[in-house]
PDB file of C-alpha atoms in Angstrom:
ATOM      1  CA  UNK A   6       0.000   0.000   0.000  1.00 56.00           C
ATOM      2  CA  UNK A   7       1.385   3.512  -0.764  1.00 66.00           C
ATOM      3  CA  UNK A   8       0.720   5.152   3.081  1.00 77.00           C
ATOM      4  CA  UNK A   9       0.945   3.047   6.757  1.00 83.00           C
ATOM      5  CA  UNK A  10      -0.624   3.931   9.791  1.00 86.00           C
ATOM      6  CA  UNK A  11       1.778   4.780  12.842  1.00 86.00           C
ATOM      7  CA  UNK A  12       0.702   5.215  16.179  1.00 89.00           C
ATOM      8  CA  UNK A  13       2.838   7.164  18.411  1.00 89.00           C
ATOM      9  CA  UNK A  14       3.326   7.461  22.453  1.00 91.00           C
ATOM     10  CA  UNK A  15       4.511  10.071  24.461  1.00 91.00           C
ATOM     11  CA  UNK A  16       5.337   9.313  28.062  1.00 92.00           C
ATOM     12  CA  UNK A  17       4.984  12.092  30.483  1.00 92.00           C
ATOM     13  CA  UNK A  18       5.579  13.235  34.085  1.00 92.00           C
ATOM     14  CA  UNK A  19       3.946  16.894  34.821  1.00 92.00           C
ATOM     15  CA  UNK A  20       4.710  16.735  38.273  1.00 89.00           C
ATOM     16  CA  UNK A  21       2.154  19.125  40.119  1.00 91.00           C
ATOM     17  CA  UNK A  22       1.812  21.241  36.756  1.00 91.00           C
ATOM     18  CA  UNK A  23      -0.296  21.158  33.640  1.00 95.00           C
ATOM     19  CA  UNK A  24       0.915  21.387  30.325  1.00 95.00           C
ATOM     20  CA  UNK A  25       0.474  20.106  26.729  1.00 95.00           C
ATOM     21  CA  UNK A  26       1.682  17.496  24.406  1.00 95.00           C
ATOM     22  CA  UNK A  27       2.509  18.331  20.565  1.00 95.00           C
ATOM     23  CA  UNK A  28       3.345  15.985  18.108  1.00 94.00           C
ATOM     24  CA  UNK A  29       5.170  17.227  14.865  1.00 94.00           C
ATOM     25  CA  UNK A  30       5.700  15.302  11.702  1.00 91.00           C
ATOM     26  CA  UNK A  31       8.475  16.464   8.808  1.00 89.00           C
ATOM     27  CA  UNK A  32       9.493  14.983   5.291  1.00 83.00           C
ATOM     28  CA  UNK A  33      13.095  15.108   4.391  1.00 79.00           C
ATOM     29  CA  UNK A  34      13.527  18.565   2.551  1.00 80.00           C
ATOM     30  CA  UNK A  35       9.939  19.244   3.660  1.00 81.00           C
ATOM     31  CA  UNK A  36       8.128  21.687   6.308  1.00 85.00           C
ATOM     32  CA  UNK A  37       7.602  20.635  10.026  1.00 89.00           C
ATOM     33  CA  UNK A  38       4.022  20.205  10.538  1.00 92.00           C
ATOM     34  CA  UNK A  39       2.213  19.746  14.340  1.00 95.00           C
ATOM     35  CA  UNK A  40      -0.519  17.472  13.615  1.00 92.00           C
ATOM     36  CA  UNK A  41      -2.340  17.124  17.529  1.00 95.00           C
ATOM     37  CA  UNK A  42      -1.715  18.813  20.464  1.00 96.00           C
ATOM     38  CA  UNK A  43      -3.379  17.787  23.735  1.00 96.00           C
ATOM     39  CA  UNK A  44      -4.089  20.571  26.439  1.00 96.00           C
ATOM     40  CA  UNK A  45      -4.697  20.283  30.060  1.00 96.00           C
ATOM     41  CA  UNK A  46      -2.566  17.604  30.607  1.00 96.00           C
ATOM     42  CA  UNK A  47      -1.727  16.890  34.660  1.00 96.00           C
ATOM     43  CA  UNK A  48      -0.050  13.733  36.485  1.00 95.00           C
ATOM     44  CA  UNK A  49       2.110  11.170  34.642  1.00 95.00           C
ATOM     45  CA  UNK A  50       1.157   8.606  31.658  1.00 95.00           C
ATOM     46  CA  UNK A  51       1.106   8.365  28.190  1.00 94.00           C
ATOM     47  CA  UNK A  52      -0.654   9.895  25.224  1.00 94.00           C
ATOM     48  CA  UNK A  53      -1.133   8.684  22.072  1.00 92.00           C
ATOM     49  CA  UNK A  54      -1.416  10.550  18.460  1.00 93.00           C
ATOM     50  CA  UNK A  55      -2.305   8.133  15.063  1.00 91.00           C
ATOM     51  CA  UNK A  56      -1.168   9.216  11.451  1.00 89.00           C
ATOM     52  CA  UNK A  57      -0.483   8.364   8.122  1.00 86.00           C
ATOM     53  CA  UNK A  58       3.150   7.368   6.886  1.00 82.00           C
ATOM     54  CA  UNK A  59       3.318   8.525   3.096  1.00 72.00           C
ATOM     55  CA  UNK A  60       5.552   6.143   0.874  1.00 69.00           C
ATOM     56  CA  UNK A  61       6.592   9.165  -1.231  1.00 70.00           C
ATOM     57  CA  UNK A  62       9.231  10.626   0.977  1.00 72.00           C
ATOM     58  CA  UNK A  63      10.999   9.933   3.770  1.00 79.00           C
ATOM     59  CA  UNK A  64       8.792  11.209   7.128  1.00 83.00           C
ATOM     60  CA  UNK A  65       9.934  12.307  10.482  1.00 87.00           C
ATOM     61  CA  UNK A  66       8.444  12.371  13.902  1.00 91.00           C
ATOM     62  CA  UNK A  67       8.917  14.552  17.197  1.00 92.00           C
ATOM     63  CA  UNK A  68       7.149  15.183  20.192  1.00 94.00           C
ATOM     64  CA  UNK A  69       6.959  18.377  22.656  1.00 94.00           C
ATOM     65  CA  UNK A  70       6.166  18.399  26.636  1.00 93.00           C
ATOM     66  CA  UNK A  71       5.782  21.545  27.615  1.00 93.00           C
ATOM     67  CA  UNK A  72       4.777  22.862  30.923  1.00 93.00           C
ATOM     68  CA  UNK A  73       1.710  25.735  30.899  1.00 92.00           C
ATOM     69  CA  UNK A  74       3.733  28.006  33.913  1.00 86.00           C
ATOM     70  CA  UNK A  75       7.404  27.928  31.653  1.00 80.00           C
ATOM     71  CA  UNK A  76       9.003  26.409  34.145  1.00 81.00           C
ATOM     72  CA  UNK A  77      10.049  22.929  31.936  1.00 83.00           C
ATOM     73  CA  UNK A  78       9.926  21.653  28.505  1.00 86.00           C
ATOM     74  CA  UNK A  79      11.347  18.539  27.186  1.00 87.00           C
ATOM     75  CA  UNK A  80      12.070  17.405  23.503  1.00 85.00           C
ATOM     76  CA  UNK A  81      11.725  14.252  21.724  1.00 85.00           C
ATOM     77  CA  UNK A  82      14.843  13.092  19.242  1.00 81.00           C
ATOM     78  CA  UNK A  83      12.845  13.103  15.883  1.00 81.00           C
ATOM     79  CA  UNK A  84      12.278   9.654  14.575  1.00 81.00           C
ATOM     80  CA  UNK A  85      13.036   8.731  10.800  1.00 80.00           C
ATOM     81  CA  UNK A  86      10.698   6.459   8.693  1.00 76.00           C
ATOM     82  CA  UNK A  87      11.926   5.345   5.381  1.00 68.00           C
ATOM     83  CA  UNK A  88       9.342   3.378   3.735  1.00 66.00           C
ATOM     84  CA  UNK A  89      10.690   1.120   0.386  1.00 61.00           C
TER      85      UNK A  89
END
């Protein structure tokens, strides 16, 4: 098939704040794009974001934790996908 579905998890700890969750896709040579961000986000767990892995260039993912007070952030190391 020309695109796969990827599911993708982001474990968290917010401590005794709230923040929000972003999840960004690329494509080599391509634009960053954030396709879901979750709001209101308190405690520790995971969250979950679905999309669609195009076969036509090589795709990227990265996700953001960000805290709502600026007092923490914390950055994912992009993952590659090359589909052949």
């Amino acid at each position: 098939p020309s695109n796969h579905p990827v599911s993708l998890t982001a474990f968290y700890n917010m401590g005794a704040g709230t923040g929000k969750i972003r999840f960004y896709r690329g494509h080599i040579g391509g634009d960053e794009v954030l396709f879901d961000e979750i709001s209101g986000v308190t405690g520790s767990g995971s969250l979950s974001a679905s999309d669609v892995v195009s076969r036509s260039n090589h795709s990227w993912y990265r996700v953001e934790i960000i805290l709502d007070n600026s007092q923490g952030a914390a950055y994912s190391t992009p993952l590659f996908i090359a589909l052949q």
